[in-house]
XYZ file of C-alpha atoms in Angstrom:
661
model
C 6.465 165.927 -208.104
C 6.785 168.939 -210.341
C 10.041 170.812 -210.057
C 9.210 174.476 -209.453
C 10.898 175.790 -206.298
C 14.507 175.702 -207.513
C 13.606 177.347 -210.805
C 11.753 180.160 -209.011
C 14.642 180.765 -206.617
C 17.158 180.878 -209.463
C 15.009 183.282 -211.456
C 14.427 185.442 -208.392
C 18.147 185.621 -207.706
C 18.835 186.548 -211.325
C 16.302 189.356 -211.182
C 17.550 190.447 -207.772
C 21.103 191.104 -208.949
C 20.080 193.031 -212.056
C 20.965 196.705 -211.528
C 18.179 199.202 -212.041
C 18.497 202.566 -213.700
C 17.544 205.174 -211.113
C 16.144 208.574 -211.978
C 18.511 211.514 -211.954
C 16.779 212.923 -208.888
C 17.178 209.760 -206.791
C 18.780 210.240 -203.417
C 22.071 208.530 -202.717
C 20.689 206.837 -199.615
C 17.869 205.328 -201.720
C 20.460 203.724 -203.985
C 22.323 202.348 -200.981
C 19.130 200.941 -199.428
C 18.145 199.358 -202.724
C 21.596 197.851 -203.207
C 21.569 196.449 -199.662
C 18.124 194.961 -200.243
C 19.116 193.313 -203.515
C 22.332 191.919 -202.050
C 20.405 190.519 -199.054
C 17.915 188.973 -201.487
C 20.696 187.428 -203.545
C 22.357 186.035 -200.394
C 19.129 184.497 -199.141
C 18.823 186.923 -196.204
C 15.172 187.505 -196.896
C 14.084 189.065 -193.595
C 16.966 191.526 -193.880
C 15.939 192.314 -197.462
C 12.381 193.049 -196.324
C 13.704 195.572 -193.789
C 15.482 197.501 -196.546
C 12.536 197.394 -198.942
C 10.160 198.512 -196.178
C 12.134 201.741 -195.887
C 12.203 202.208 -199.657
C 8.433 201.642 -199.841
C 8.015 204.337 -197.198
C 10.186 206.760 -199.200
C 8.534 206.137 -202.564
C 5.099 204.535 -202.729
C 5.266 204.372 -206.529
C 8.473 202.356 -206.834
C 7.012 199.164 -208.329
C 10.356 197.329 -208.287
C 10.561 197.850 -204.515
C 7.260 196.036 -203.944
C 8.268 193.352 -206.422
C 11.566 192.683 -204.626
C 9.838 192.597 -201.246
C 7.336 190.126 -202.704
C 10.204 187.882 -203.821
C 11.660 187.952 -200.296
C 8.290 187.111 -198.744
C 7.729 184.306 -201.248
C 11.022 182.682 -200.320
C 10.060 182.895 -196.632
C 6.855 180.994 -197.408
C 4.595 184.024 -197.062
C 2.600 183.477 -200.256
C -0.234 185.809 -199.274
C 2.125 188.658 -198.426
C 4.062 188.127 -201.649
C 0.883 188.242 -203.681
C -0.138 191.568 -202.133
C 3.222 193.052 -203.090
C 3.037 191.695 -206.644
C -0.497 193.119 -206.874
C 0.888 196.490 -205.846
C 3.687 196.334 -208.410
C 1.323 195.765 -211.364
C -1.170 198.363 -210.127
C 1.638 200.923 -210.203
C 2.940 199.691 -213.564
C 0.359 197.772 -215.631
C 3.100 196.867 -218.160
C 5.338 195.180 -215.590
C 5.951 191.670 -216.945
C 7.741 190.303 -213.886
C 4.895 191.447 -211.652
C 2.348 189.415 -213.636
C 4.735 186.456 -213.846
C 5.330 186.179 -210.122
C 1.763 187.022 -209.162
C 0.781 184.067 -211.363
C 3.121 181.851 -209.360
C 1.443 182.886 -206.087
C -2.000 182.299 -207.609
C -0.877 178.881 -208.764
C 0.277 178.135 -205.204
C -3.252 178.959 -204.047
C -4.840 176.623 -206.577
C -6.235 179.535 -208.659
C -4.976 178.063 -211.906
C -7.266 179.915 -214.311
C -6.328 183.272 -212.736
C -2.653 182.281 -212.817
C -2.901 181.383 -216.502
C -4.504 184.770 -217.234
C -1.560 186.548 -215.573
C 0.929 184.410 -217.470
C -0.834 185.189 -220.741
C -0.566 188.924 -219.956
C 3.139 188.479 -219.284
C 3.628 186.486 -222.502
C 1.744 189.139 -224.486
C 4.098 191.770 -223.057
C 7.243 189.719 -223.603
C 6.600 186.762 -225.960
C 10.287 185.946 -226.273
C 10.760 185.203 -222.551
C 11.031 181.415 -222.390
C 10.920 181.411 -218.578
C 7.260 182.353 -218.833
C 6.552 179.123 -220.725
C 8.325 177.129 -218.010
C 6.087 178.705 -215.345
C 2.983 178.202 -217.454
C 3.974 174.569 -217.973
C 4.147 174.155 -214.197
C 0.716 175.785 -213.834
C -0.777 173.549 -216.526
C 0.683 170.535 -214.734
C -0.836 171.561 -211.395
C -4.154 172.155 -213.158
C -3.824 168.578 -214.521
C -3.673 169.814 -218.116
C -0.725 167.569 -218.849
C -0.823 167.834 -222.653
C -0.640 171.626 -222.446
C 2.166 171.302 -219.907
C 4.178 169.148 -222.323
C 3.687 171.724 -225.100
C 5.014 174.561 -222.934
C 7.978 172.524 -221.686
C 8.714 171.605 -225.328
C 8.812 175.293 -226.206
C 11.044 176.079 -223.235
C 13.419 173.187 -223.997
C 13.873 174.344 -227.615
C 15.602 177.467 -226.264
C 17.006 175.965 -223.031
C 18.033 172.443 -223.941
C 20.495 172.116 -221.059
C 18.087 172.744 -218.163
C 17.533 169.426 -216.323
C 14.531 170.836 -214.413
C 12.568 171.143 -217.645
C 13.164 167.481 -218.491
C 12.146 166.405 -214.987
C 8.931 168.376 -215.321
C 8.152 167.176 -218.816
C 8.909 163.627 -217.684
C 6.396 163.958 -214.852
C 3.820 165.256 -217.350
C 4.435 162.284 -219.667
C 4.046 159.961 -216.685
C 0.556 161.315 -216.062
C -0.252 160.896 -219.730
C 0.688 157.227 -219.335
C 3.771 157.429 -221.544
C 6.398 155.800 -219.322
C 8.902 155.463 -222.183
C 9.008 159.222 -222.805
C 9.038 159.889 -219.073
C 12.020 157.567 -218.640
C 13.773 159.202 -221.608
C 13.359 162.643 -220.027
C 14.607 161.419 -216.642
C 17.635 159.872 -218.357
C 18.307 163.165 -220.140
C 18.045 165.135 -216.871
C 20.555 162.777 -215.241
C 22.981 163.080 -218.178
C 22.813 166.877 -217.906
C 23.465 166.902 -214.160
C 24.814 163.669 -212.700
C 25.220 165.294 -209.296
C 21.551 166.234 -208.799
C 19.816 163.534 -206.695
C 16.274 164.312 -207.821
C 16.734 162.793 -211.265
C 17.770 159.478 -209.693
C 14.846 159.642 -207.245
C 12.353 160.205 -210.072
C 13.770 157.411 -212.191
C 13.914 155.068 -209.204
C 10.232 155.592 -208.495
C 9.380 154.894 -212.113
C 11.424 151.669 -211.954
C 9.670 150.734 -208.703
C 6.259 151.267 -210.322
C 7.394 148.716 -212.937
C 8.504 146.396 -210.073
C 12.112 146.691 -211.244
C 13.309 147.027 -207.649
C 16.963 146.223 -208.381
C 17.372 149.250 -210.652
C 15.177 151.370 -208.395
C 17.296 150.669 -205.308
C 20.492 151.247 -207.293
C 19.236 154.702 -208.325
C 18.139 155.514 -204.781
C 21.570 154.484 -203.477
C 23.085 156.954 -205.923
C 20.742 159.731 -204.799
C 21.665 159.129 -201.148
C 25.378 159.091 -201.958
C 24.915 162.562 -203.499
C 22.800 163.917 -200.643
C 23.086 162.014 -197.394
C 20.465 164.240 -195.731
C 17.762 163.565 -198.322
C 14.879 162.133 -196.289
C 12.733 161.568 -199.381
C 15.397 159.246 -200.794
C 15.698 157.251 -197.552
C 11.920 156.967 -197.292
C 11.500 155.771 -200.867
C 14.345 153.291 -200.533
C 12.722 151.910 -197.383
C 9.545 151.146 -199.349
C 11.576 149.477 -202.094
C 13.606 147.404 -199.627
C 10.380 146.363 -197.926
C 9.015 145.139 -201.251
C 12.132 142.936 -201.626
C 11.519 141.554 -198.080
C 14.592 143.325 -196.705
C 12.809 144.377 -193.515
C 16.025 145.177 -191.656
C 17.211 147.535 -194.402
C 13.783 149.137 -194.666
C 13.664 149.662 -190.907
C 17.150 151.229 -190.940
C 16.093 153.727 -193.614
C 12.912 154.662 -191.752
C 14.960 155.137 -188.583
C 17.232 157.490 -190.524
C 14.241 159.558 -191.650
C 13.011 159.743 -188.044
C 16.437 160.862 -186.842
C 15.884 163.975 -188.996
C 12.112 164.212 -188.560
C 11.079 162.670 -185.221
C 7.452 163.692 -185.724
C 7.095 162.358 -189.264
C 3.776 160.538 -189.017
C 3.986 158.737 -192.359
C 7.337 157.220 -191.425
C 6.141 156.252 -187.939
C 3.086 154.609 -189.500
C 5.173 152.514 -191.869
C 7.681 151.563 -189.185
C 4.789 150.427 -187.010
C 3.548 148.085 -189.753
C 7.013 146.577 -190.254
C 7.370 146.087 -186.508
C 4.067 144.224 -186.475
C 5.251 141.964 -189.277
C 8.428 141.033 -187.405
C 6.544 140.471 -184.130
C 7.576 143.634 -182.243
C 4.034 144.497 -181.173
C 4.992 146.779 -178.284
C 7.207 148.851 -180.558
C 4.507 148.867 -183.233
C 1.939 150.045 -180.690
C 4.201 152.865 -179.535
C 4.669 154.083 -183.117
C 0.966 153.944 -183.925
C 0.143 155.772 -180.682
C 2.372 158.601 -181.867
C 0.741 158.632 -185.305
C -2.695 159.002 -183.711
C -1.428 161.683 -181.345
C -0.175 163.634 -184.370
C -3.184 162.966 -186.593
C -6.166 161.906 -184.478
C -8.495 161.561 -187.472
C -6.479 158.960 -189.375
C -8.742 155.987 -189.981
C -6.008 153.532 -190.962
C -4.014 154.269 -187.815
C -6.921 153.178 -185.583
C -7.643 150.178 -187.793
C -4.079 148.896 -187.657
C -3.545 149.759 -183.995
C -6.575 147.604 -183.232
C -4.893 144.669 -185.012
C -1.781 145.224 -182.902
C -3.855 145.337 -179.717
C -5.498 142.021 -180.677
C -2.043 140.427 -180.929
C -1.326 141.714 -177.427
C -4.633 140.328 -176.132
C -6.023 143.789 -175.334
C -9.495 143.142 -176.688
C -11.325 146.073 -175.100
C -8.783 148.562 -176.414
C -9.001 146.976 -179.866
C -12.786 147.312 -179.747
C -12.464 151.016 -178.907
C -10.160 151.527 -181.906
C -12.552 149.793 -184.298
C -15.346 151.943 -182.844
C -13.298 155.048 -183.637
C -12.409 153.865 -187.155
C -16.089 153.269 -187.926
C -17.048 156.597 -186.369
C -14.583 158.334 -188.686
C -15.640 156.288 -191.742
C -19.053 154.623 -191.326
C -18.733 152.635 -194.581
C -15.515 150.873 -193.587
C -16.707 147.308 -194.244
C -13.549 145.590 -193.082
C -13.652 147.452 -189.768
C -17.153 146.032 -189.183
C -15.817 142.554 -190.001
C -12.944 142.887 -187.564
C -15.074 144.456 -184.849
C -17.479 141.548 -185.201
C -14.568 139.179 -184.500
C -13.482 141.140 -181.412
C -17.035 141.321 -180.075
C -17.358 137.585 -180.521
C -14.157 137.059 -178.495
C -15.614 139.255 -175.749
C -18.883 137.280 -175.681
C -20.900 140.120 -177.226
C -22.804 137.738 -179.522
C -25.663 140.057 -180.546
C -23.384 142.947 -181.433
C -21.010 140.586 -183.210
C -23.820 139.247 -185.384
C -25.108 142.756 -186.155
C -21.643 143.948 -187.216
C -21.142 140.860 -189.365
C -24.448 141.493 -191.143
C -23.586 145.185 -191.610
C -20.237 144.217 -193.120
C -21.897 141.763 -195.540
C -24.440 144.385 -196.574
C -21.737 146.962 -197.301
C -19.678 144.416 -199.223
C -22.725 143.565 -201.373
C -23.392 147.282 -201.983
C -19.776 147.809 -203.009
C -19.812 144.853 -205.427
C -23.084 146.006 -206.967
C -21.677 149.503 -207.516
C -23.983 151.194 -205.006
C -21.115 151.799 -202.603
C -17.916 153.591 -203.605
C -14.702 154.452 -201.822
C -11.572 152.473 -201.070
C -12.616 151.623 -197.497
C -15.657 149.770 -198.784
C -13.400 147.388 -200.725
C -12.749 144.384 -198.484
C -10.364 142.859 -201.017
C -7.949 145.705 -200.396
C -5.201 145.291 -197.809
C -5.174 148.100 -195.296
C -1.994 147.043 -193.518
C 0.334 147.771 -196.452
C 3.056 150.380 -196.235
C 1.993 153.765 -197.555
C 4.247 155.275 -200.204
C 4.711 158.953 -200.938
C 2.050 160.327 -203.260
C 2.958 158.824 -206.620
C 1.855 161.807 -208.700
C 5.191 163.590 -208.148
C 3.252 166.829 -207.739
C 4.230 167.613 -204.159
C 7.507 169.340 -203.564
C 8.269 168.989 -199.886
C 8.344 165.913 -197.694
C 6.500 167.905 -195.029
C 3.421 167.982 -197.275
C 3.099 164.283 -197.843
C 0.272 161.923 -196.911
C -0.311 161.611 -193.154
C 2.334 164.238 -192.505
C 0.838 166.456 -189.806
C 3.239 167.480 -187.114
C 2.366 168.862 -183.694
C 4.001 172.174 -182.929
C 3.625 174.092 -179.721
C 3.518 177.740 -180.714
C 4.224 180.199 -177.954
C 2.797 183.695 -178.021
C 5.264 186.543 -178.248
C 5.906 187.423 -174.582
C 4.446 190.335 -172.648
C 6.069 193.763 -172.481
C 7.644 195.113 -169.320
C 10.187 197.786 -168.426
C 13.614 196.222 -168.394
C 17.296 197.168 -168.297
C 18.627 198.706 -171.521
C 22.224 199.018 -172.738
C 21.985 202.768 -173.012
C 19.501 205.586 -172.856
C 17.676 206.505 -176.024
C 19.475 209.497 -177.493
C 16.891 210.574 -180.052
C 14.848 209.365 -182.960
C 16.249 206.810 -185.355
C 15.580 207.388 -189.058
C 12.661 205.349 -190.348
C 12.222 203.817 -186.897
C 8.938 202.170 -186.008
C 9.538 202.982 -182.343
C 6.379 203.365 -180.279
C 5.903 206.943 -179.132
C 3.957 207.640 -175.947
C 4.642 210.769 -173.880
C 3.933 209.118 -170.514
C 6.046 206.076 -171.292
C 8.926 208.263 -172.492
C 8.721 210.483 -169.387
C 8.809 207.436 -167.094
C 11.833 205.995 -168.891
C 13.777 209.278 -168.743
C 13.523 209.697 -164.986
C 14.904 206.255 -164.074
C 18.303 205.909 -162.424
C 19.521 203.265 -164.898
C 18.750 202.970 -168.635
C 15.438 201.178 -169.085
C 13.154 200.489 -172.029
C 9.871 198.673 -172.621
C 10.622 195.297 -174.163
C 9.148 191.807 -174.513
C 12.263 190.157 -173.093
C 14.608 190.831 -170.227
C 17.320 193.365 -170.842
C 21.070 193.224 -170.937
C 22.338 191.420 -167.835
C 25.806 192.886 -168.413
C 24.583 196.370 -167.470
C 25.673 196.600 -163.824
C 25.351 200.211 -162.695
C 26.247 200.340 -158.997
C 23.455 201.312 -156.605
C 25.895 201.909 -153.751
C 25.616 205.343 -152.190
C 22.040 205.921 -153.298
C 19.161 206.156 -150.850
C 17.560 202.680 -151.006
C 14.138 204.247 -150.343
C 14.244 206.256 -153.569
C 11.777 204.949 -156.137
C 14.275 204.886 -158.990
C 16.718 202.920 -156.803
C 14.002 200.476 -155.699
C 12.896 200.010 -159.297
C 16.485 199.409 -160.491
C 16.947 196.850 -157.705
C 13.695 195.109 -158.672
C 14.803 194.841 -162.305
C 18.104 193.307 -161.215
C 16.357 190.856 -158.901
C 14.111 189.711 -161.737
C 17.149 189.229 -163.956
C 18.758 187.142 -161.215
C 15.518 185.135 -160.766
C 15.058 186.518 -157.257
C 11.338 186.733 -157.877
C 10.107 187.180 -154.315
C 12.555 190.021 -153.639
C 11.513 191.735 -156.878
C 7.849 191.272 -155.992
C 8.399 192.919 -152.606
C 10.037 195.900 -154.333
C 7.152 196.240 -156.800
C 4.634 196.046 -153.934
C 6.375 198.923 -152.161
C 6.552 201.000 -155.346
C 2.875 200.492 -156.169
C 1.743 201.343 -152.640
C 3.604 204.659 -152.792
C 2.647 205.768 -156.315
C -0.275 206.993 -158.352
C -1.207 207.839 -161.939
C 0.988 206.763 -164.846
C 3.912 205.920 -162.576
C 1.801 203.444 -160.625
C 0.470 201.985 -163.876
C 3.975 201.220 -165.151
C 4.963 199.546 -161.875
C 1.752 197.507 -162.131
C 2.782 196.340 -165.615
C 6.013 194.914 -164.273
C 4.337 193.272 -161.283
C 1.678 191.709 -163.503
C 4.267 190.288 -165.890
C 6.330 189.010 -162.968
C 3.304 187.317 -161.405
C 2.425 185.648 -164.709
C 5.990 184.455 -165.216
C 6.164 183.076 -161.677
C 3.096 180.983 -162.531
C 4.747 179.853 -165.785
C 7.863 178.883 -163.835
C 5.811 176.735 -161.446
C 3.965 175.220 -164.405
C 7.218 174.370 -166.175
C 8.329 172.273 -163.201
C 5.182 170.187 -163.657
C 5.479 170.227 -167.472
C 2.121 171.972 -167.656
C 3.126 175.151 -169.462
C 0.177 176.409 -171.490
C 0.751 176.802 -175.186
C -1.397 177.311 -178.237
C -1.394 173.799 -179.717
C -2.582 173.258 -183.279
C -2.132 170.707 -185.998
C -0.763 171.671 -189.405
C -4.227 172.401 -190.733
C -4.697 175.015 -188.029
C -7.231 172.925 -186.134
C -7.349 173.142 -182.363
C -6.337 169.946 -180.594
C -7.145 168.712 -177.128
C -4.855 166.093 -175.680
C -5.576 163.693 -172.886
C -2.938 162.666 -170.404
C -2.595 159.733 -168.055
C -1.481 162.006 -165.220
C -3.406 164.529 -163.198
C -2.820 168.099 -164.273
C -3.713 171.239 -162.408
C -4.841 174.526 -163.836
C -3.112 177.821 -163.169
C -4.821 181.075 -162.267
C -3.538 184.279 -163.870
C -6.246 186.425 -162.294
C -3.849 188.396 -160.024
C -1.736 189.374 -163.009
C -4.898 190.222 -164.937
C -6.171 192.482 -162.122
C -2.847 194.367 -162.098
C -2.858 194.838 -165.869
C -6.491 195.976 -165.940
C -5.780 198.523 -163.193
C -2.843 199.804 -165.246
C -5.201 200.158 -168.235
C -7.602 202.236 -166.127
C -4.798 204.534 -164.940
C -3.313 205.094 -168.419
C -5.764 204.123 -171.172
C -4.635 203.611 -174.759
C -1.096 202.340 -174.112
C -0.247 199.692 -176.706
C 1.950 197.648 -174.363
C -0.809 197.320 -171.764
C -3.426 196.210 -174.281
C -0.984 193.752 -175.818
C -0.310 192.265 -172.382
C -4.037 192.023 -171.666
C -4.381 190.068 -174.907
C -1.765 187.588 -173.719
C -3.301 187.248 -170.260
C -6.748 186.558 -171.675
C -5.172 183.885 -173.872
C -3.652 182.306 -170.779
C -7.084 182.454 -169.150
C -8.550 180.626 -172.188
C -10.513 183.621 -173.484
C -9.171 183.918 -177.053
C -12.018 186.076 -178.392
C -11.447 188.667 -175.658
C -7.705 188.427 -176.334
C -8.262 189.409 -179.984
C -10.111 192.575 -178.951
C -7.088 193.697 -176.920
C -4.655 192.898 -179.741
C -6.931 195.001 -181.966
C -6.574 197.921 -179.536
C -2.790 197.490 -179.334
C -2.506 197.585 -183.140
C -4.772 200.633 -183.326
C -2.481 202.448 -180.870
C 0.750 201.142 -182.399
C 0.239 200.115 -186.068
C 3.851 198.901 -186.353
C 3.592 196.471 -183.396
C 4.659 193.263 -185.101
C 4.243 191.200 -181.926
C 0.546 192.123 -181.744
C -0.026 191.022 -185.347
C 1.867 187.799 -184.610
C -0.159 186.914 -181.528
C -3.469 187.929 -183.073
C -2.614 185.817 -186.109
C -1.950 182.768 -183.931
C -5.176 183.198 -182.013
C -7.174 183.636 -185.240
C -5.708 180.409 -186.621
C -6.494 178.745 -183.280
C -10.101 179.891 -183.793
C -9.960 178.425 -187.335
C -9.983 181.793 -189.115
C -6.927 180.797 -191.108
C -7.098 183.437 -193.838
C -7.136 186.419 -191.464
C -4.594 184.760 -189.179
C -2.120 184.200 -191.993
C -2.518 187.789 -193.201
C -1.634 188.944 -189.671
C 1.414 186.673 -189.585
C 2.512 188.066 -192.941
C 2.264 191.599 -191.579
C 4.188 190.549 -188.450
C 7.001 189.191 -190.614
C 7.049 192.396 -192.638
C 7.413 194.333 -189.367
C 10.451 192.315 -188.329
C 9.052 189.357 -186.361
C 11.209 186.690 -187.989
C 9.485 183.837 -186.127
C 6.386 184.601 -188.194
C 7.824 182.956 -191.297
C 8.374 179.566 -189.658
C 4.760 179.633 -188.455
C 3.536 180.687 -191.917
C 5.439 177.714 -193.320
C 3.548 175.361 -190.983
C 0.034 176.754 -190.881
C -0.479 178.971 -193.926
C 0.012 176.502 -196.729
C -2.923 176.332 -199.076
C -5.534 173.646 -198.502
C -4.548 171.740 -201.613
C -1.199 170.882 -200.044
C 1.145 173.064 -202.076
């Protein structure tokens, strides 16, 4: 793997702490905001930094450093698209801004646009030819573009001025490895280790080189050292497991894989390998359980079906094995060995005609492969398909999450619906630079309530306990306050009765706002019932943003949100163009499995309230669900910029570029 992330973070931190010279007319509060943003950036508080730079960008749309800093923060949160837009802005404002070109090149490189990245780096080098860091970044880009000779040249140039940077030797070593020069690669790895004996990555790199030479003793010794330096390093445990397996130490290999799974329970590659070891030691039930999980995580993995079929044969489950070979062939019709094995299973089941046909198909594909007419590893019947899979040996991938077979299921919940809820205090006026939603009817409704209330997507402060004693219980503001308390105490039926009474006795905007709360309550009562049955609806996607449908061996019932939807639609008729109502309608249509309709309501909510981060977040999720990844990730980036911190974890899972970086 090429070492880029640490270098970028170090460079970003160095830039972040450099003080800027402000113009004589700059306001004091601008300096304070900028200082807070840079300190947050230096401390790794990236979401907090974005908040400060958002305000600065609002104050001065021509401050190119502001957009650059915000881009750095977004980059470190995994929002590559958002970072690139900010770097674009910085160089549009100042076409001579070296750092803007440099970091925009890094985002382009992340997107696989290597030629465009190299153009930006050349611009930066032309502007500042003495900046050796630019050659480091260009070396990384050359490496990713598989121009390994050029990469070596740039790392050479960088090392001449920075001879004590172990990252440069690790990167040059990886480049030499691809050029087939293992001696120079080993020399660079040795140098990196001498420079920093407490950095585990040097030992991991050298261990993998030793393993490729089948020098497993030295490889395991290096991996032991890496683990002693970083006992949470899952890459080191995984690699050591493969090495121990090669030395027939199945118990040690299994222990290391178990350690990886203790950190990453959904790590499909590790589950796959553990399944194969379990098969070899005769634990077929355990092996089957692991392979089931692999297929649940990545239902298009050919090898998982192929090997699960072998496990099922050992357990005498011939029909199930046949189904798995069927699926493997469906996914890869030229899989000669799958035809061979299916022929065997069909023969055991007395399906003589089909068995003969599959055998003949297998022989035909084998002949085509040997004659050169057929290509592809699955056509090669001499290859073993039940070997452990190692991490990608090209060293180009940075994170374990990106490795082969590594697709993890994540249930992503929409940001919840808005309702009126108890607030700590009444709003006392406008907050500077606030993105607060302004709506005259909403504000008027809030002001006339007995207790402090505010529209929010979560329940308010349960510690606010204004006494209702002495007030007429028939008063609307008293009834509403009581309903809010009952909801907070999970007394849903009592709250529902209060909302029913309020709605029956109201009209216009007031009725609409009571309808909002009743609709949300009705939807959440359904969710509560669903949670008891473990049937809560979520937007479920794999890491590529593809929609997944799961089957279950138990009966599941559907849930009807139509009552809540009727309430929310009536509220929309009474007070059109309220962002909260349209946002809630978007959520309800999602729950009713109408994602396209949901998007139209999120569109309306954003039109009414352009700073509604939750609407961007939910629309982004639904767009990804509908396989419009580019637009979805742009929405998630905007949501993060508007303060929805959850957006960055989702960006990290679903918005990585297709090439795996």
